[in-house]
Amino acid sequence: MCLQTSTEARLVNFDLTEEQVLLKNMVERFVADRYDLDQRRAYQAMPLGFSPENWSMLAELGLLALPFPSDLGGLDGGPVELLVVMEALGRGLVVEPVLGHVVLPGDLLIRAGTDEQKAEILPGIMSGERHVTLAHAETGARYNLAHVETRAAPEGNSVRLTGRKIFTLSGKAADLFIVSARGTDSAQIEFYLVPADAPGLERRSFRLADGSLAAEIELNGVTVPASARLADGLEALTGAVATTRLGACAQMLGIMGSMFDATLEYLRTRKQFGAPIGSFQALQHRMAQLYALTEQSRSLVYGAALADEASREKTIAGAKAYVSEAALRVGHECIQFHGGMGVSDELAIGHGHKQLLVLANLLGDAESTLEEFIQRAA
């Protein structure tokens, strides 16, 4: 996928390159080999909410190293490669926490970590041996990234952290948290690397709507060395959030496509009054609307992946606003087509819709990201 320009017009080419097609095919093979509905249920029932074996396999395939630069041991994957991978994982309803344990913390570490921190942590993320997640969300934040009340108090060569984080993505499996806090300069947000087994850290796990295991953490005077502080703050976080939003949009796009295809097949085979219900004009019109929503979402997500650096965060915010609303509309409609069975665990439709509920509200729902887009466009 690339941009083609000319003196007359700026044309966008949405065709994947040969390497990107191979990447897409590799992820699809992983899904075909490792996933059906029964396997998915079994993976979510595991202690961490996903399969450690699948996680190791994703690492062996190089997918966990894909977003990182080659000088740090990664594979130099960019936004388009992220889109390709996450859309394919979305179609397979994969439960492994690629967004929560690779994309978000990894991008933040690249932007804000010191050379020593990157050298120490990133190889473990890429090999699948380390599980790192961001601990940032607090009570009352309502998607405001600048809302942080956790405090960091210097004590000689150490820092004492006190506060509560109400939501850490896939936090049950994390062995390292990136914790946001305000230091002596209360106007500045800082980030600290905090081991999950640090004295004074309490973790409570809970399941989200899609069955994944998140966690809240209490920091009761947790002490970390001053060297645990990342070099950058809120600006780095906004960049990492934009990257993660793009991944979430791509994953929603894959789920939408999967749900649409399953519903189309159902309408072709389910009969009433002696005819397939897909032959009824009213249902055809509704399916046409869902197809339009999915394809409009695809255009916005692909466009966001190709956006230049100056408009990147704005474009991704706009895509997230549209796709979050469109995805939930597609999910609701597909469930309605299937009737009561649509919300049951017996069909993939229900599983997909629950995953859409989480992704649509991850790092900003449709309303908040639309407001952000408007502010950035002003």
mmCIF file of N, CA, C and O in Angstrom, residues 197-251:
data_model
loop_
_atom_site.group_PDB
_atom_site.id
_atom_site.type_symbol
_atom_site.label_atom_id
_atom_site.label_comp_id
_atom_site.label_asym_id
_atom_site.label_seq_id
_atom_site.Cartn_x
_atom_site.Cartn_y
_atom_site.Cartn_z
ATOM 1 N N ASP A 197 5.524 -7.169 40.672
ATOM 2 C CA ASP A 197 5.708 -7.738 42.000
ATOM 3 C C ASP A 197 6.351 -6.754 42.979
ATOM 4 O O ASP A 197 6.826 -7.154 44.041
ATOM 5 N N ALA A 198 6.346 -5.452 42.649
ATOM 6 C CA ALA A 198 6.945 -4.461 43.533
ATOM 7 C C ALA A 198 6.180 -4.393 44.856
ATOM 8 O O ALA A 198 4.942 -4.411 44.858
ATOM 9 N N PRO A 199 6.875 -4.312 45.997
ATOM 10 C CA PRO A 199 6.199 -4.170 47.288
ATOM 11 C C PRO A 199 5.309 -2.926 47.307
ATOM 12 O O PRO A 199 5.728 -1.846 46.873
ATOM 13 N N GLY A 200 4.086 -3.115 47.771
ATOM 14 C CA GLY A 200 3.139 -2.007 47.834
ATOM 15 C C GLY A 200 2.211 -1.918 46.635
ATOM 16 O O GLY A 200 1.269 -1.118 46.646
ATOM 17 N N LEU A 201 2.440 -2.741 45.614
ATOM 18 C CA LEU A 201 1.548 -2.742 44.452
ATOM 19 C C LEU A 201 0.521 -3.859 44.611
ATOM 20 O O LEU A 201 0.883 -5.024 44.793
ATOM 21 N N GLU A 202 -0.732 -3.495 44.559
ATOM 22 C CA GLU A 202 -1.825 -4.461 44.648
ATOM 23 C C GLU A 202 -2.573 -4.492 43.316
ATOM 24 O O GLU A 202 -2.913 -3.450 42.757
ATOM 25 N N ARG A 203 -2.829 -5.688 42.826
ATOM 26 C CA ARG A 203 -3.489 -5.857 41.527
ATOM 27 C C ARG A 203 -4.777 -6.646 41.720
ATOM 28 O O ARG A 203 -4.787 -7.683 42.363
ATOM 29 N N ARG A 204 -5.851 -6.149 41.123
ATOM 30 C CA ARG A 204 -7.139 -6.842 41.144
ATOM 31 C C ARG A 204 -7.614 -7.004 39.697
ATOM 32 O O ARG A 204 -7.782 -6.012 38.986
ATOM 33 N N SER A 205 -7.829 -8.230 39.305
ATOM 34 C CA SER A 205 -8.207 -8.520 37.927
ATOM 35 C C SER A 205 -9.720 -8.535 37.769
ATOM 36 O O SER A 205 -10.457 -8.857 38.708
ATOM 37 N N PHE A 206 -10.180 -8.208 36.582
ATOM 38 C CA PHE A 206 -11.605 -8.285 36.261
ATOM 39 C C PHE A 206 -11.748 -8.494 34.761
ATOM 40 O O PHE A 206 -10.854 -8.158 33.977
ATOM 41 N N ARG A 207 -12.871 -9.047 34.376
ATOM 42 C CA ARG A 207 -13.115 -9.325 32.960
ATOM 43 C C ARG A 207 -13.890 -8.180 32.314
ATOM 44 O O ARG A 207 -14.831 -7.642 32.892
ATOM 45 N N LEU A 208 -13.478 -7.836 31.094
ATOM 46 C CA LEU A 208 -14.191 -6.861 30.292
ATOM 47 C C LEU A 208 -15.346 -7.548 29.564
ATOM 48 O O LEU A 208 -15.528 -8.758 29.662
ATOM 49 N N ALA A 209 -16.108 -6.782 28.821
ATOM 50 C CA ALA A 209 -17.283 -7.327 28.137
ATOM 51 C C ALA A 209 -16.920 -8.450 27.185
ATOM 52 O O ALA A 209 -17.712 -9.380 26.977
ATOM 53 N N ASP A 210 -15.716 -8.385 26.612
ATOM 54 C CA ASP A 210 -15.320 -9.419 25.649
ATOM 55 C C ASP A 210 -14.635 -10.607 26.295
ATOM 56 O O ASP A 210 -14.166 -11.508 25.602
ATOM 57 N N GLY A 211 -14.561 -10.637 27.620
ATOM 58 C CA GLY A 211 -13.966 -11.761 28.324
ATOM 59 C C GLY A 211 -12.489 -11.622 28.614
ATOM 60 O O GLY A 211 -11.910 -12.460 29.318
ATOM 61 N N SER A 212 -11.830 -10.587 28.099
ATOM 62 C CA SER A 212 -10.406 -10.394 28.374
ATOM 63 C C SER A 212 -10.203 -9.941 29.822
ATOM 64 O O SER A 212 -11.092 -9.351 30.438
ATOM 65 N N LEU A 213 -9.011 -10.220 30.352
ATOM 66 C CA LEU A 213 -8.715 -9.948 31.754
ATOM 67 C C LEU A 213 -7.914 -8.657 31.904
ATOM 68 O O LEU A 213 -6.715 -8.611 31.630
ATOM 69 N N ALA A 214 -8.581 -7.605 32.316
ATOM 70 C CA ALA A 214 -7.923 -6.341 32.647
ATOM 71 C C ALA A 214 -7.622 -6.331 34.138
ATOM 72 O O ALA A 214 -7.905 -7.298 34.856
ATOM 73 N N ALA A 215 -7.046 -5.240 34.616
ATOM 74 C CA ALA A 215 -6.740 -5.150 36.047
ATOM 75 C C ALA A 215 -6.704 -3.690 36.483
ATOM 76 O O ALA A 215 -6.412 -2.796 35.682
ATOM 77 N N GLU A 216 -7.035 -3.474 37.742
ATOM 78 C CA GLU A 216 -6.769 -2.185 38.377
ATOM 79 C C GLU A 216 -5.629 -2.392 39.368
ATOM 80 O O GLU A 216 -5.454 -3.492 39.897
ATOM 81 N N ILE A 217 -4.859 -1.351 39.578
ATOM 82 C CA ILE A 217 -3.738 -1.475 40.509
ATOM 83 C C ILE A 217 -3.759 -0.334 41.514
ATOM 84 O O ILE A 217 -4.128 0.800 41.197
ATOM 85 N N GLU A 218 -3.381 -0.667 42.737
ATOM 86 C CA GLU A 218 -3.180 0.316 43.810
ATOM 87 C C GLU A 218 -1.684 0.454 44.044
ATOM 88 O O GLU A 218 -0.964 -0.548 44.153
ATOM 89 N N LEU A 219 -1.220 1.668 44.114
ATOM 90 C CA LEU A 219 0.190 1.956 44.381
ATOM 91 C C LEU A 219 0.275 2.572 45.778
ATOM 92 O O LEU A 219 -0.005 3.750 45.971
ATOM 93 N N ASN A 220 0.614 1.753 46.738
ATOM 94 C CA ASN A 220 0.652 2.183 48.139
ATOM 95 C C ASN A 220 2.091 2.471 48.552
ATOM 96 O O ASN A 220 2.738 1.676 49.226
ATOM 97 N N GLY A 221 2.592 3.617 48.074
ATOM 98 C CA GLY A 221 3.972 3.952 48.392
ATOM 99 C C GLY A 221 4.979 3.042 47.727
ATOM 100 O O GLY A 221 5.984 2.651 48.338
ATOM 101 N N VAL A 222 4.744 2.686 46.472
ATOM 102 C CA VAL A 222 5.659 1.820 45.734
ATOM 103 C C VAL A 222 6.937 2.592 45.421
ATOM 104 O O VAL A 222 6.891 3.697 44.868
ATOM 105 N N THR A 223 8.055 2.019 45.748
ATOM 106 C CA THR A 223 9.341 2.686 45.543
ATOM 107 C C THR A 223 10.078 2.070 44.355
ATOM 108 O O THR A 223 10.237 0.853 44.276
ATOM 109 N N VAL A 224 10.501 2.940 43.423
ATOM 110 C CA VAL A 224 11.293 2.513 42.274
ATOM 111 C C VAL A 224 12.504 3.432 42.159
ATOM 112 O O VAL A 224 12.476 4.570 42.651
ATOM 113 N N PRO A 225 13.584 2.976 41.551
ATOM 114 C CA PRO A 225 14.746 3.851 41.378
ATOM 115 C C PRO A 225 14.422 5.018 40.454
ATOM 116 O O PRO A 225 13.550 4.910 39.581
ATOM 117 N N ALA A 226 15.106 6.125 40.631
ATOM 118 C CA ALA A 226 14.870 7.297 39.778
ATOM 119 C C ALA A 226 15.123 6.977 38.312
ATOM 120 O O ALA A 226 14.525 7.586 37.418
ATOM 121 N N SER A 227 15.992 5.997 38.050
ATOM 122 C CA SER A 227 16.291 5.592 36.673
ATOM 123 C C SER A 227 15.120 4.893 36.005
ATOM 124 O O SER A 227 15.153 4.640 34.794
ATOM 125 N N ALA A 228 14.069 4.564 36.763
ATOM 126 C CA ALA A 228 12.885 3.925 36.186
ATOM 127 C C ALA A 228 12.008 4.916 35.443
ATOM 128 O O ALA A 228 11.054 4.524 34.773
ATOM 129 N N ARG A 229 12.321 6.196 35.548
ATOM 130 C CA ARG A 229 11.515 7.217 34.872
ATOM 131 C C ARG A 229 11.846 7.252 33.378
ATOM 132 O O ARG A 229 13.009 7.239 32.984
ATOM 133 N N LEU A 230 10.798 7.295 32.535
ATOM 134 C CA LEU A 230 10.986 7.460 31.107
ATOM 135 C C LEU A 230 11.386 8.896 30.808
ATOM 136 O O LEU A 230 11.106 9.803 31.603
ATOM 137 N N ALA A 231 11.998 9.105 29.665
ATOM 138 C CA ALA A 231 12.568 10.410 29.356
ATOM 139 C C ALA A 231 11.532 11.432 28.919
ATOM 140 O O ALA A 231 11.773 12.634 29.006
ATOM 141 N N ASP A 232 10.375 10.981 28.436
ATOM 142 C CA ASP A 232 9.363 11.905 27.916
ATOM 143 C C ASP A 232 8.036 11.650 28.604
ATOM 144 O O ASP A 232 7.873 10.667 29.326
ATOM 145 N N GLY A 233 7.073 12.554 28.362
ATOM 146 C CA GLY A 233 5.812 12.473 29.073
ATOM 147 C C GLY A 233 4.598 12.433 28.174
ATOM 148 O O GLY A 233 4.475 11.584 27.286
ATOM 149 N N LEU A 234 3.672 13.406 28.364
ATOM 150 C CA LEU A 234 2.357 13.349 27.743
ATOM 151 C C LEU A 234 2.417 13.382 26.220
ATOM 152 O O LEU A 234 1.626 12.712 25.546
ATOM 153 N N GLU A 235 3.343 14.131 25.650
ATOM 154 C CA GLU A 235 3.428 14.201 24.187
ATOM 155 C C GLU A 235 3.728 12.832 23.590
ATOM 156 O O GLU A 235 3.160 12.454 22.554
ATOM 157 N N ALA A 236 4.605 12.083 24.248
ATOM 158 C CA ALA A 236 4.897 10.729 23.768
ATOM 159 C C ALA A 236 3.666 9.840 23.889
ATOM 160 O O ALA A 236 3.406 9.001 23.015
ATOM 161 N N LEU A 237 2.894 10.014 24.948
ATOM 162 C CA LEU A 237 1.695 9.202 25.138
ATOM 163 C C LEU A 237 0.672 9.465 24.043
ATOM 164 O O LEU A 237 0.050 8.523 23.529
ATOM 165 N N THR A 238 0.484 10.720 23.652
ATOM 166 C CA THR A 238 -0.505 11.013 22.608
ATOM 167 C C THR A 238 -0.126 10.341 21.286
ATOM 168 O O THR A 238 -0.994 9.860 20.547
ATOM 169 N N GLY A 239 1.162 10.279 20.994
ATOM 170 C CA GLY A 239 1.606 9.583 19.795
ATOM 171 C C GLY A 239 1.353 8.093 19.875
ATOM 172 O O GLY A 239 0.902 7.463 18.905
ATOM 173 N N ALA A 240 1.656 7.494 21.035
ATOM 174 C CA ALA A 240 1.427 6.060 21.214
ATOM 175 C C ALA A 240 -0.061 5.729 21.188
ATOM 176 O O ALA A 240 -0.467 4.689 20.660
ATOM 177 N N VAL A 241 -0.885 6.612 21.739
ATOM 178 C CA VAL A 241 -2.329 6.406 21.714
ATOM 179 C C VAL A 241 -2.842 6.425 20.279
ATOM 180 O O VAL A 241 -3.703 5.613 19.896
ATOM 181 N N ALA A 242 -2.323 7.348 19.458
ATOM 182 C CA ALA A 242 -2.749 7.399 18.056
ATOM 183 C C ALA A 242 -2.427 6.092 17.339
ATOM 184 O O ALA A 242 -3.269 5.543 16.604
ATOM 185 N N THR A 243 -1.216 5.565 17.556
ATOM 186 C CA THR A 243 -0.839 4.293 16.932
ATOM 187 C C THR A 243 -1.769 3.173 17.378
ATOM 188 O O THR A 243 -2.209 2.340 16.573
ATOM 189 N N THR A 244 -2.092 3.140 18.667
ATOM 190 C CA THR A 244 -2.952 2.084 19.203
ATOM 191 C C THR A 244 -4.379 2.224 18.690
ATOM 192 O O THR A 244 -5.056 1.226 18.412
ATOM 193 N N ARG A 245 -4.849 3.462 18.562
ATOM 194 C CA ARG A 245 -6.178 3.675 17.993
ATOM 195 C C ARG A 245 -6.253 3.143 16.562
ATOM 196 O O ARG A 245 -7.252 2.549 16.162
ATOM 197 N N LEU A 246 -5.201 3.370 15.794
ATOM 198 C CA LEU A 246 -5.179 2.851 14.434
ATOM 199 C C LEU A 246 -5.270 1.325 14.444
ATOM 200 O O LEU A 246 -6.021 0.734 13.665
ATOM 201 N N GLY A 247 -4.507 0.686 15.339
ATOM 202 C CA GLY A 247 -4.584 -0.762 15.458
ATOM 203 C C GLY A 247 -5.967 -1.235 15.871
ATOM 204 O O GLY A 247 -6.470 -2.240 15.358
ATOM 205 N N ALA A 248 -6.596 -0.511 16.788
ATOM 206 C CA ALA A 248 -7.949 -0.870 17.229
ATOM 207 C C ALA A 248 -8.954 -0.730 16.087
ATOM 208 O O ALA A 248 -9.854 -1.559 15.920
ATOM 209 N N CYS A 249 -8.808 0.342 15.287
ATOM 210 C CA CYS A 249 -9.695 0.527 14.128
ATOM 211 C C CYS A 249 -9.538 -0.621 13.140
ATOM 212 O O CYS A 249 -10.527 -1.128 12.598
ATOM 213 N N ALA A 250 -8.302 -1.018 12.883
ATOM 214 C CA ALA A 250 -8.063 -2.122 11.957
ATOM 215 C C ALA A 250 -8.652 -3.417 12.490
ATOM 216 O O ALA A 250 -9.233 -4.216 11.732
ATOM 217 N N GLN A 251 -8.520 -3.650 13.798
ATOM 218 C CA GLN A 251 -9.085 -4.855 14.388
ATOM 219 C C GLN A 251 -10.611 -4.828 14.290
ATOM 220 O O GLN A 251 -11.235 -5.843 13.970
#
